[in-house]
């Protein structure tokens, strides 16, 4: 997962404002008691940060995988 995909996934799941607040302020034990923002800055892979954030926020498993990917363009 790229950082841009992480950002899209957060915004899609939580909304831009609330998602940004979570990334900046929610301390997640699984990330070494850091925020998602701090973990990303420390080099933790975006996918690991996304999954830890989902776990902390009780996001259903069905909405965790493949999140943040751009919809494929339709041929036609």
JSON list of N, CA and C in Angstrom, two decimals:
[
{"chain": "A", "resi": 1, "resn": "UNK", "atom": "N", "xyz": [0.85, -1.18, 0.00]},
{"chain": "A", "resi": 1, "resn": "UNK", "atom": "CA", "xyz": [0.00, 0.00, 0.00]},
{"chain": "A", "resi": 1, "resn": "UNK", "atom": "C", "xyz": [0.90, 1.24, 0.00]},
{"chain": "A", "resi": 2, "resn": "UNK", "atom": "N", "xyz": [0.62, 2.13, -0.91]},
{"chain": "A", "resi": 2, "resn": "UNK", "atom": "CA", "xyz": [1.35, 3.39, -0.97]},
{"chain": "A", "resi": 2, "resn": "UNK", "atom": "C", "xyz": [0.72, 4.39, -0.02]},
{"chain": "A", "resi": 3, "resn": "UNK", "atom": "N", "xyz": [1.46, 5.44, 0.29]},
{"chain": "A", "resi": 3, "resn": "UNK", "atom": "CA", "xyz": [0.95, 6.47, 1.18]},
{"chain": "A", "resi": 3, "resn": "UNK", "atom": "C", "xyz": [-0.31, 7.11, 0.61]},
{"chain": "A", "resi": 4, "resn": "UNK", "atom": "N", "xyz": [-0.35, 7.32, -0.71]},
{"chain": "A", "resi": 4, "resn": "UNK", "atom": "CA", "xyz": [-1.54, 7.89, -1.33]},
{"chain": "A", "resi": 4, "resn": "UNK", "atom": "C", "xyz": [-2.75, 6.97, -1.17]},
{"chain": "A", "resi": 5, "resn": "UNK", "atom": "N", "xyz": [-2.52, 5.66, -1.25]},
{"chain": "A", "resi": 5, "resn": "UNK", "atom": "CA", "xyz": [-3.61, 4.69, -1.05]},
{"chain": "A", "resi": 5, "resn": "UNK", "atom": "C", "xyz": [-4.06, 4.71, 0.40]},
{"chain": "A", "resi": 6, "resn": "UNK", "atom": "N", "xyz": [-3.11, 4.83, 1.32]},
{"chain": "A", "resi": 6, "resn": "UNK", "atom": "CA", "xyz": [-3.44, 4.94, 2.74]},
{"chain": "A", "resi": 6, "resn": "UNK", "atom": "C", "xyz": [-4.33, 6.15, 2.98]},
{"chain": "A", "resi": 7, "resn": "UNK", "atom": "N", "xyz": [-3.95, 7.27, 2.41]},
{"chain": "A", "resi": 7, "resn": "UNK", "atom": "CA", "xyz": [-4.72, 8.51, 2.59]},
{"chain": "A", "resi": 7, "resn": "UNK", "atom": "C", "xyz": [-6.12, 8.36, 2.02]},
{"chain": "A", "resi": 8, "resn": "UNK", "atom": "N", "xyz": [-6.24, 7.77, 0.83]},
{"chain": "A", "resi": 8, "resn": "UNK", "atom": "CA", "xyz": [-7.57, 7.54, 0.23]},
{"chain": "A", "resi": 8, "resn": "UNK", "atom": "C", "xyz": [-8.41, 6.61, 1.10]},
{"chain": "A", "resi": 9, "resn": "UNK", "atom": "N", "xyz": [-7.79, 5.56, 1.61]},
{"chain": "A", "resi": 9, "resn": "UNK", "atom": "CA", "xyz": [-8.52, 4.60, 2.45]},
{"chain": "A", "resi": 9, "resn": "UNK", "atom": "C", "xyz": [-9.03, 5.27, 3.72]},
{"chain": "A", "resi": 10, "resn": "UNK", "atom": "N", "xyz": [-8.18, 6.06, 4.36]},
{"chain": "A", "resi": 10, "resn": "UNK", "atom": "CA", "xyz": [-8.59, 6.76, 5.59]},
{"chain": "A", "resi": 10, "resn": "UNK", "atom": "C", "xyz": [-9.74, 7.71, 5.29]},
{"chain": "A", "resi": 11, "resn": "UNK", "atom": "N", "xyz": [-9.62, 8.49, 4.22]},
{"chain": "A", "resi": 11, "resn": "UNK", "atom": "CA", "xyz": [-10.68, 9.44, 3.87]},
{"chain": "A", "resi": 11, "resn": "UNK", "atom": "C", "xyz": [-11.97, 8.74, 3.50]},
{"chain": "A", "resi": 12, "resn": "UNK", "atom": "N", "xyz": [-11.87, 7.62, 2.80]},
{"chain": "A", "resi": 12, "resn": "UNK", "atom": "CA", "xyz": [-13.07, 6.88, 2.41]},
{"chain": "A", "resi": 12, "resn": "UNK", "atom": "C", "xyz": [-13.77, 6.27, 3.63]},
{"chain": "A", "resi": 13, "resn": "UNK", "atom": "N", "xyz": [-13.00, 5.72, 4.53]},
{"chain": "A", "resi": 13, "resn": "UNK", "atom": "CA", "xyz": [-13.59, 5.05, 5.70]},
{"chain": "A", "resi": 13, "resn": "UNK", "atom": "C", "xyz": [-14.08, 6.02, 6.76]},
{"chain": "A", "resi": 14, "resn": "UNK", "atom": "N", "xyz": [-13.33, 7.09, 7.01]},
{"chain": "A", "resi": 14, "resn": "UNK", "atom": "CA", "xyz": [-13.63, 7.96, 8.15]},
{"chain": "A", "resi": 14, "resn": "UNK", "atom": "C", "xyz": [-14.00, 9.39, 7.77]},
{"chain": "A", "resi": 15, "resn": "UNK", "atom": "N", "xyz": [-13.83, 9.75, 6.50]},
{"chain": "A", "resi": 15, "resn": "UNK", "atom": "CA", "xyz": [-14.02, 11.14, 6.08]},
{"chain": "A", "resi": 15, "resn": "UNK", "atom": "C", "xyz": [-12.71, 11.89, 6.23]},
{"chain": "A", "resi": 16, "resn": "UNK", "atom": "N", "xyz": [-12.56, 12.96, 5.46]},
{"chain": "A", "resi": 16, "resn": "UNK", "atom": "CA", "xyz": [-11.29, 13.69, 5.43]},
{"chain": "A", "resi": 16, "resn": "UNK", "atom": "C", "xyz": [-10.96, 14.33, 6.78]},
{"chain": "A", "resi": 17, "resn": "UNK", "atom": "N", "xyz": [-11.91, 15.02, 7.39]},
{"chain": "A", "resi": 17, "resn": "UNK", "atom": "CA", "xyz": [-11.62, 15.73, 8.64]},
{"chain": "A", "resi": 17, "resn": "UNK", "atom": "C", "xyz": [-11.38, 14.76, 9.79]},
{"chain": "A", "resi": 18, "resn": "UNK", "atom": "N", "xyz": [-12.32, 13.85, 10.01]},
{"chain": "A", "resi": 18, "resn": "UNK", "atom": "CA", "xyz": [-12.19, 12.91, 11.12]},
{"chain": "A", "resi": 18, "resn": "UNK", "atom": "C", "xyz": [-11.02, 11.96, 10.89]},
{"chain": "A", "resi": 19, "resn": "UNK", "atom": "N", "xyz": [-10.84, 11.51, 9.66]},
{"chain": "A", "resi": 19, "resn": "UNK", "atom": "CA", "xyz": [-9.72, 10.62, 9.35]},
{"chain": "A", "resi": 19, "resn": "UNK", "atom": "C", "xyz": [-8.39, 11.29, 9.62]},
{"chain": "A", "resi": 20, "resn": "UNK", "atom": "N", "xyz": [-8.27, 12.55, 9.23]},
{"chain": "A", "resi": 20, "resn": "UNK", "atom": "CA", "xyz": [-7.05, 13.29, 9.50]},
{"chain": "A", "resi": 20, "resn": "UNK", "atom": "C", "xyz": [-6.78, 13.43, 10.99]},
{"chain": "A", "resi": 21, "resn": "UNK", "atom": "N", "xyz": [-7.84, 13.66, 11.74]},
{"chain": "A", "resi": 21, "resn": "UNK", "atom": "CA", "xyz": [-7.70, 13.76, 13.19]},
{"chain": "A", "resi": 21, "resn": "UNK", "atom": "C", "xyz": [-7.25, 12.43, 13.79]},
{"chain": "A", "resi": 22, "resn": "UNK", "atom": "N", "xyz": [-7.83, 11.34, 13.33]},
{"chain": "A", "resi": 22, "resn": "UNK", "atom": "CA", "xyz": [-7.41, 10.02, 13.83]},
{"chain": "A", "resi": 22, "resn": "UNK", "atom": "C", "xyz": [-5.94, 9.76, 13.54]},
{"chain": "A", "resi": 23, "resn": "UNK", "atom": "N", "xyz": [-5.52, 10.05, 12.33]},
{"chain": "A", "resi": 23, "resn": "UNK", "atom": "CA", "xyz": [-4.14, 9.80, 11.92]},
{"chain": "A", "resi": 23, "resn": "UNK", "atom": "C", "xyz": [-3.17, 10.63, 12.77]},
{"chain": "A", "resi": 24, "resn": "UNK", "atom": "N", "xyz": [-3.56, 11.84, 13.12]},
{"chain": "A", "resi": 24, "resn": "UNK", "atom": "CA", "xyz": [-2.69, 12.73, 13.90]},
{"chain": "A", "resi": 24, "resn": "UNK", "atom": "C", "xyz": [-2.74, 12.48, 15.39]},
{"chain": "A", "resi": 25, "resn": "UNK", "atom": "N", "xyz": [-3.89, 12.02, 15.93]},
{"chain": "A", "resi": 25, "resn": "UNK", "atom": "CA", "xyz": [-4.07, 12.04, 17.38]},
{"chain": "A", "resi": 25, "resn": "UNK", "atom": "C", "xyz": [-4.29, 10.69, 18.05]},
{"chain": "A", "resi": 26, "resn": "UNK", "atom": "N", "xyz": [-4.79, 9.68, 17.34]},
{"chain": "A", "resi": 26, "resn": "UNK", "atom": "CA", "xyz": [-5.09, 8.41, 17.97]},
{"chain": "A", "resi": 26, "resn": "UNK", "atom": "C", "xyz": [-3.79, 7.61, 18.19]},
{"chain": "A", "resi": 27, "resn": "UNK", "atom": "N", "xyz": [-3.46, 7.35, 19.44]},
{"chain": "A", "resi": 27, "resn": "UNK", "atom": "CA", "xyz": [-2.28, 6.55, 19.78]},
{"chain": "A", "resi": 27, "resn": "UNK", "atom": "C", "xyz": [-2.68, 5.08, 19.73]},
{"chain": "A", "resi": 28, "resn": "UNK", "atom": "N", "xyz": [-1.93, 4.30, 18.96]},
{"chain": "A", "resi": 28, "resn": "UNK", "atom": "CA", "xyz": [-2.25, 2.90, 18.73]},
{"chain": "A", "resi": 28, "resn": "UNK", "atom": "C", "xyz": [-1.12, 2.04, 19.30]},
{"chain": "A", "resi": 29, "resn": "UNK", "atom": "N", "xyz": [-1.48, 1.18, 20.24]},
{"chain": "A", "resi": 29, "resn": "UNK", "atom": "CA", "xyz": [-0.49, 0.34, 20.92]},
{"chain": "A", "resi": 29, "resn": "UNK", "atom": "C", "xyz": [0.27, -0.53, 19.93]},
{"chain": "A", "resi": 30, "resn": "UNK", "atom": "N", "xyz": [-0.44, -1.09, 18.94]},
{"chain": "A", "resi": 30, "resn": "UNK", "atom": "CA", "xyz": [0.18, -1.98, 17.95]},
{"chain": "A", "resi": 30, "resn": "UNK", "atom": "C", "xyz": [1.24, -1.27, 17.10]},
{"chain": "A", "resi": 31, "resn": "UNK", "atom": "N", "xyz": [1.22, 0.04, 17.12]},
{"chain": "A", "resi": 31, "resn": "UNK", "atom": "CA", "xyz": [2.21, 0.81, 16.37]},
{"chain": "A", "resi": 31, "resn": "UNK", "atom": "C", "xyz": [3.30, 1.34, 17.30]},
{"chain": "A", "resi": 32, "resn": "UNK", "atom": "N", "xyz": [3.49, 0.68, 18.43]},
{"chain": "A", "resi": 32, "resn": "UNK", "atom": "CA", "xyz": [4.51, 1.11, 19.38]},
{"chain": "A", "resi": 32, "resn": "UNK", "atom": "C", "xyz": [4.06, 2.31, 20.19]},
{"chain": "A", "resi": 33, "resn": "UNK", "atom": "N", "xyz": [2.77, 2.38, 20.47]},
{"chain": "A", "resi": 33, "resn": "UNK", "atom": "CA", "xyz": [2.18, 3.50, 21.21]},
{"chain": "A", "resi": 33, "resn": "UNK", "atom": "C", "xyz": [2.47, 4.83, 20.51]},
{"chain": "A", "resi": 34, "resn": "UNK", "atom": "N", "xyz": [2.28, 4.81, 19.19]},
{"chain": "A", "resi": 34, "resn": "UNK", "atom": "CA", "xyz": [2.45, 6.00, 18.36]},
{"chain": "A", "resi": 34, "resn": "UNK", "atom": "C", "xyz": [1.17, 6.26, 17.60]},
{"chain": "A", "resi": 35, "resn": "UNK", "atom": "N", "xyz": [1.05, 7.45, 17.08]},
{"chain": "A", "resi": 35, "resn": "UNK", "atom": "CA", "xyz": [-0.05, 7.74, 16.18]},
{"chain": "A", "resi": 35, "resn": "UNK", "atom": "C", "xyz": [0.29, 7.16, 14.80]},
{"chain": "A", "resi": 36, "resn": "UNK", "atom": "N", "xyz": [-0.70, 7.08, 13.94]},
{"chain": "A", "resi": 36, "resn": "UNK", "atom": "CA", "xyz": [-0.45, 6.62, 12.58]},
{"chain": "A", "resi": 36, "resn": "UNK", "atom": "C", "xyz": [0.55, 7.55, 11.89]},
{"chain": "A", "resi": 37, "resn": "UNK", "atom": "N", "xyz": [0.41, 8.84, 12.10]},
{"chain": "A", "resi": 37, "resn": "UNK", "atom": "CA", "xyz": [1.32, 9.81, 11.51]},
{"chain": "A", "resi": 37, "resn": "UNK", "atom": "C", "xyz": [2.76, 9.57, 11.97]},
{"chain": "A", "resi": 38, "resn": "UNK", "atom": "N", "xyz": [2.94, 9.34, 13.26]},
{"chain": "A", "resi": 38, "resn": "UNK", "atom": "CA", "xyz": [4.28, 9.08, 13.79]},
{"chain": "A", "resi": 38, "resn": "UNK", "atom": "C", "xyz": [4.84, 7.77, 13.27]},
{"chain": "A", "resi": 39, "resn": "UNK", "atom": "N", "xyz": [3.99, 6.75, 13.18]},
{"chain": "A", "resi": 39, "resn": "UNK", "atom": "CA", "xyz": [4.44, 5.45, 12.69]},
{"chain": "A", "resi": 39, "resn": "UNK", "atom": "C", "xyz": [4.88, 5.54, 11.23]},
{"chain": "A", "resi": 40, "resn": "UNK", "atom": "N", "xyz": [4.11, 6.23, 10.42]},
{"chain": "A", "resi": 40, "resn": "UNK", "atom": "CA", "xyz": [4.49, 6.41, 9.02]},
{"chain": "A", "resi": 40, "resn": "UNK", "atom": "C", "xyz": [5.81, 7.16, 8.91]},
{"chain": "A", "resi": 41, "resn": "UNK", "atom": "N", "xyz": [5.98, 8.20, 9.71]},
{"chain": "A", "resi": 41, "resn": "UNK", "atom": "CA", "xyz": [7.22, 8.98, 9.69]},
{"chain": "A", "resi": 41, "resn": "UNK", "atom": "C", "xyz": [8.42, 8.15, 10.14]},
{"chain": "A", "resi": 42, "resn": "UNK", "atom": "N", "xyz": [8.15, 7.15, 10.99]},
{"chain": "A", "resi": 42, "resn": "UNK", "atom": "CA", "xyz": [9.22, 6.27, 11.49]},
{"chain": "A", "resi": 42, "resn": "UNK", "atom": "C", "xyz": [9.52, 5.13, 10.52]},
{"chain": "A", "resi": 43, "resn": "UNK", "atom": "N", "xyz": [8.78, 5.06, 9.42]},
{"chain": "A", "resi": 43, "resn": "UNK", "atom": "CA", "xyz": [9.05, 4.04, 8.41]},
{"chain": "A", "resi": 43, "resn": "UNK", "atom": "C", "xyz": [8.21, 2.79, 8.48]},
{"chain": "A", "resi": 44, "resn": "UNK", "atom": "N", "xyz": [7.19, 2.78, 9.32]},
{"chain": "A", "resi": 44, "resn": "UNK", "atom": "CA", "xyz": [6.28, 1.63, 9.36]},
{"chain": "A", "resi": 44, "resn": "UNK", "atom": "C", "xyz": [5.51, 1.60, 8.05]},
{"chain": "A", "resi": 45, "resn": "UNK", "atom": "N", "xyz": [5.43, 0.45, 7.39]},
{"chain": "A", "resi": 45, "resn": "UNK", "atom": "CA", "xyz": [4.72, 0.38, 6.12]},
{"chain": "A", "resi": 45, "resn": "UNK", "atom": "C", "xyz": [3.26, 0.85, 6.24]},
{"chain": "A", "resi": 46, "resn": "UNK", "atom": "N", "xyz": [2.82, 1.59, 5.24]},
{"chain": "A", "resi": 46, "resn": "UNK", "atom": "CA", "xyz": [1.47, 2.14, 5.26]},
{"chain": "A", "resi": 46, "resn": "UNK", "atom": "C", "xyz": [0.41, 1.06, 5.45]},
{"chain": "A", "resi": 47, "resn": "UNK", "atom": "N", "xyz": [0.60, -0.11, 4.85]},
{"chain": "A", "resi": 47, "resn": "UNK", "atom": "CA", "xyz": [-0.37, -1.20, 5.00]},
{"chain": "A", "resi": 47, "resn": "UNK", "atom": "C", "xyz": [-0.50, -1.63, 6.46]},
{"chain": "A", "resi": 48, "resn": "UNK", "atom": "N", "xyz": [0.63, -1.72, 7.16]},
{"chain": "A", "resi": 48, "resn": "UNK", "atom": "CA", "xyz": [0.61, -2.10, 8.57]},
{"chain": "A", "resi": 48, "resn": "UNK", "atom": "C", "xyz": [-0.10, -1.04, 9.41]},
{"chain": "A", "resi": 49, "resn": "UNK", "atom": "N", "xyz": [0.15, 0.22, 9.08]},
{"chain": "A", "resi": 49, "resn": "UNK", "atom": "CA", "xyz": [-0.51, 1.32, 9.80]},
{"chain": "A", "resi": 49, "resn": "UNK", "atom": "C", "xyz": [-2.01, 1.29, 9.53]},
{"chain": "A", "resi": 50, "resn": "UNK", "atom": "N", "xyz": [-2.40, 1.07, 8.28]},
{"chain": "A", "resi": 50, "resn": "UNK", "atom": "CA", "xyz": [-3.82, 0.99, 7.93]},
{"chain": "A", "resi": 50, "resn": "UNK", "atom": "C", "xyz": [-4.51, -0.13, 8.70]},
{"chain": "A", "resi": 51, "resn": "UNK", "atom": "N", "xyz": [-3.91, -1.29, 8.72]},
{"chain": "A", "resi": 51, "resn": "UNK", "atom": "CA", "xyz": [-4.53, -2.43, 9.41]},
{"chain": "A", "resi": 51, "resn": "UNK", "atom": "C", "xyz": [-4.61, -2.19, 10.92]},
{"chain": "A", "resi": 52, "resn": "UNK", "atom": "N", "xyz": [-3.59, -1.57, 11.50]},
{"chain": "A", "resi": 52, "resn": "UNK", "atom": "CA", "xyz": [-3.63, -1.26, 12.93]},
{"chain": "A", "resi": 52, "resn": "UNK", "atom": "C", "xyz": [-4.71, -0.22, 13.24]},
{"chain": "A", "resi": 53, "resn": "UNK", "atom": "N", "xyz": [-4.85, 0.77, 12.37]},
{"chain": "A", "resi": 53, "resn": "UNK", "atom": "CA", "xyz": [-5.89, 1.78, 12.54]},
{"chain": "A", "resi": 53, "resn": "UNK", "atom": "C", "xyz": [-7.27, 1.13, 12.43]},
{"chain": "A", "resi": 54, "resn": "UNK", "atom": "N", "xyz": [-7.43, 0.25, 11.47]},
{"chain": "A", "resi": 54, "resn": "UNK", "atom": "CA", "xyz": [-8.71, -0.45, 11.32]},
{"chain": "A", "resi": 54, "resn": "UNK", "atom": "C", "xyz": [-9.04, -1.28, 12.55]},
{"chain": "A", "resi": 55, "resn": "UNK", "atom": "N", "xyz": [-8.05, -1.96, 13.07]},
{"chain": "A", "resi": 55, "resn": "UNK", "atom": "CA", "xyz": [-8.26, -2.78, 14.27]},
{"chain": "A", "resi": 55, "resn": "UNK", "atom": "C", "xyz": [-8.66, -1.89, 15.45]},
{"chain": "A", "resi": 56, "resn": "UNK", "atom": "N", "xyz": [-7.96, -0.79, 15.62]},
{"chain": "A", "resi": 56, "resn": "UNK", "atom": "CA", "xyz": [-8.24, 0.12, 16.74]},
{"chain": "A", "resi": 56, "resn": "UNK", "atom": "C", "xyz": [-9.64, 0.73, 16.64]},
{"chain": "A", "resi": 57, "resn": "UNK", "atom": "N", "xyz": [-10.12, 0.92, 15.41]},
{"chain": "A", "resi": 57, "resn": "UNK", "atom": "CA", "xyz": [-11.41, 1.56, 15.20]},
{"chain": "A", "resi": 57, "resn": "UNK", "atom": "C", "xyz": [-12.53, 0.57, 14.88]},
{"chain": "A", "resi": 58, "resn": "UNK", "atom": "N", "xyz": [-12.23, -0.71, 15.01]},
{"chain": "A", "resi": 58, "resn": "UNK", "atom": "CA", "xyz": [-13.23, -1.77, 14.76]},
{"chain": "A", "resi": 58, "resn": "UNK", "atom": "C", "xyz": [-13.85, -1.71, 13.37]},
{"chain": "A", "resi": 59, "resn": "UNK", "atom": "N", "xyz": [-13.03, -1.42, 12.38]},
{"chain": "A", "resi": 59, "resn": "UNK", "atom": "CA", "xyz": [-13.50, -1.45, 10.99]},
{"chain": "A", "resi": 59, "resn": "UNK", "atom": "C", "xyz": [-13.69, -2.92, 10.60]},
{"chain": "A", "resi": 60, "resn": "UNK", "atom": "N", "xyz": [-14.83, -3.29, 10.05]},
{"chain": "A", "resi": 60, "resn": "UNK", "atom": "CA", "xyz": [-15.05, -4.68, 9.64]},
{"chain": "A", "resi": 60, "resn": "UNK", "atom": "C", "xyz": [-13.98, -5.16, 8.67]},
{"chain": "A", "resi": 61, "resn": "UNK", "atom": "N", "xyz": [-13.60, -6.41, 8.81]},
{"chain": "A", "resi": 61, "resn": "UNK", "atom": "CA", "xyz": [-12.54, -7.00, 7.98]},
{"chain": "A", "resi": 61, "resn": "UNK", "atom": "C", "xyz": [-12.84, -6.83, 6.49]},
{"chain": "A", "resi": 62, "resn": "UNK", "atom": "N", "xyz": [-14.10, -6.94, 6.12]},
{"chain": "A", "resi": 62, "resn": "UNK", "atom": "CA", "xyz": [-14.49, -6.84, 4.71]},
{"chain": "A", "resi": 62, "resn": "UNK", "atom": "C", "xyz": [-14.13, -5.48, 4.10]},
{"chain": "A", "resi": 63, "resn": "UNK", "atom": "N", "xyz": [-13.96, -4.45, 4.94]},
{"chain": "A", "resi": 63, "resn": "UNK", "atom": "CA", "xyz": [-13.65, -3.12, 4.42]},
{"chain": "A", "resi": 63, "resn": "UNK", "atom": "C", "xyz": [-12.17, -2.76, 4.57]},
{"chain": "A", "resi": 64, "resn": "UNK", "atom": "N", "xyz": [-11.36, -3.69, 5.03]},
{"chain": "A", "resi": 64, "resn": "UNK", "atom": "CA", "xyz": [-9.95, -3.38, 5.26]},
{"chain": "A", "resi": 64, "resn": "UNK", "atom": "C", "xyz": [-9.06, -3.68, 4.06]},
{"chain": "A", "resi": 65, "resn": "UNK", "atom": "N", "xyz": [-9.33, -4.73, 3.35]},
{"chain": "A", "resi": 65, "resn": "UNK", "atom": "CA", "xyz": [-8.44, -5.18, 2.28]},
{"chain": "A", "resi": 65, "resn": "UNK", "atom": "C", "xyz": [-8.82, -4.55, 0.96]},
{"chain": "A", "resi": 66, "resn": "UNK", "atom": "N", "xyz": [-7.83, -4.07, 0.25]},
{"chain": "A", "resi": 66, "resn": "UNK", "atom": "CA", "xyz": [-8.08, -3.43, -1.03]},
{"chain": "A", "resi": 66, "resn": "UNK", "atom": "C", "xyz": [-8.50, -1.98, -0.91]},
{"chain": "A", "resi": 67, "resn": "UNK", "atom": "N", "xyz": [-8.60, -1.49, 0.31]},
{"chain": "A", "resi": 67, "resn": "UNK", "atom": "CA", "xyz": [-9.01, -0.10, 0.52]},
{"chain": "A", "resi": 67, "resn": "UNK", "atom": "C", "xyz": [-7.94, 0.84, -0.01]},
{"chain": "A", "resi": 68, "resn": "UNK", "atom": "N", "xyz": [-8.37, 1.96, -0.54]},
{"chain": "A", "resi": 68, "resn": "UNK", "atom": "CA", "xyz": [-7.47, 2.98, -1.02]},
{"chain": "A", "resi": 68, "resn": "UNK", "atom": "C", "xyz": [-7.09, 2.86, -2.48]},
{"chain": "A", "resi": 69, "resn": "UNK", "atom": "N", "xyz": [-7.45, 1.75, -3.09]},
{"chain": "A", "resi": 69, "resn": "UNK", "atom": "CA", "xyz": [-7.12, 1.57, -4.50]},
{"chain": "A", "resi": 69, "resn": "UNK", "atom": "C", "xyz": [-8.08, 2.37, -5.36]},
{"chain": "A", "resi": 70, "resn": "UNK", "atom": "N", "xyz": [-7.55, 2.92, -6.41]},
{"chain": "A", "resi": 70, "resn": "UNK", "atom": "CA", "xyz": [-8.38, 3.67, -7.35]},
{"chain": "A", "resi": 70, "resn": "UNK", "atom": "C", "xyz": [-9.22, 2.69, -8.14]},
{"chain": "A", "resi": 71, "resn": "UNK", "atom": "N", "xyz": [-10.48, 3.05, -8.36]},
{"chain": "A", "resi": 71, "resn": "UNK", "atom": "CA", "xyz": [-11.36, 2.19, -9.15]},
{"chain": "A", "resi": 71, "resn": "UNK", "atom": "C", "xyz": [-10.79, 2.03, -10.55]},
{"chain": "A", "resi": 72, "resn": "UNK", "atom": "N", "xyz": [-10.79, 0.81, -11.09]},
{"chain": "A", "resi": 72, "resn": "UNK", "atom": "CA", "xyz": [-10.25, 0.64, -12.45]},
{"chain": "A", "resi": 72, "resn": "UNK", "atom": "C", "xyz": [-11.11, 1.39, -13.47]},
{"chain": "A", "resi": 73, "resn": "UNK", "atom": "N", "xyz": [-10.46, 1.92, -14.48]},
{"chain": "A", "resi": 73, "resn": "UNK", "atom": "CA", "xyz": [-11.18, 2.63, -15.55]},
{"chain": "A", "resi": 73, "resn": "UNK", "atom": "C", "xyz": [-11.89, 1.61, -16.42]},
{"chain": "A", "resi": 74, "resn": "UNK", "atom": "N", "xyz": [-13.11, 1.94, -16.78]},
{"chain": "A", "resi": 74, "resn": "UNK", "atom": "CA", "xyz": [-13.89, 1.04, -17.62]},
{"chain": "A", "resi": 74, "resn": "UNK", "atom": "C", "xyz": [-13.48, 1.22, -19.08]},
{"chain": "A", "resi": 75, "resn": "UNK", "atom": "N", "xyz": [-13.34, 0.12, -19.73]},
{"chain": "A", "resi": 75, "resn": "UNK", "atom": "CA", "xyz": [-13.03, 0.16, -21.16]},
{"chain": "A", "resi": 75, "resn": "UNK", "atom": "C", "xyz": [-14.33, 0.27, -21.93]},
{"chain": "A", "resi": 76, "resn": "UNK", "atom": "N", "xyz": [-14.28, 0.97, -22.98]},
{"chain": "A", "resi": 76, "resn": "UNK", "atom": "CA", "xyz": [-15.52, 1.00, -23.67]},
{"chain": "A", "resi": 76, "resn": "UNK", "atom": "C", "xyz": [-15.61, 1.80, -24.84]}
]
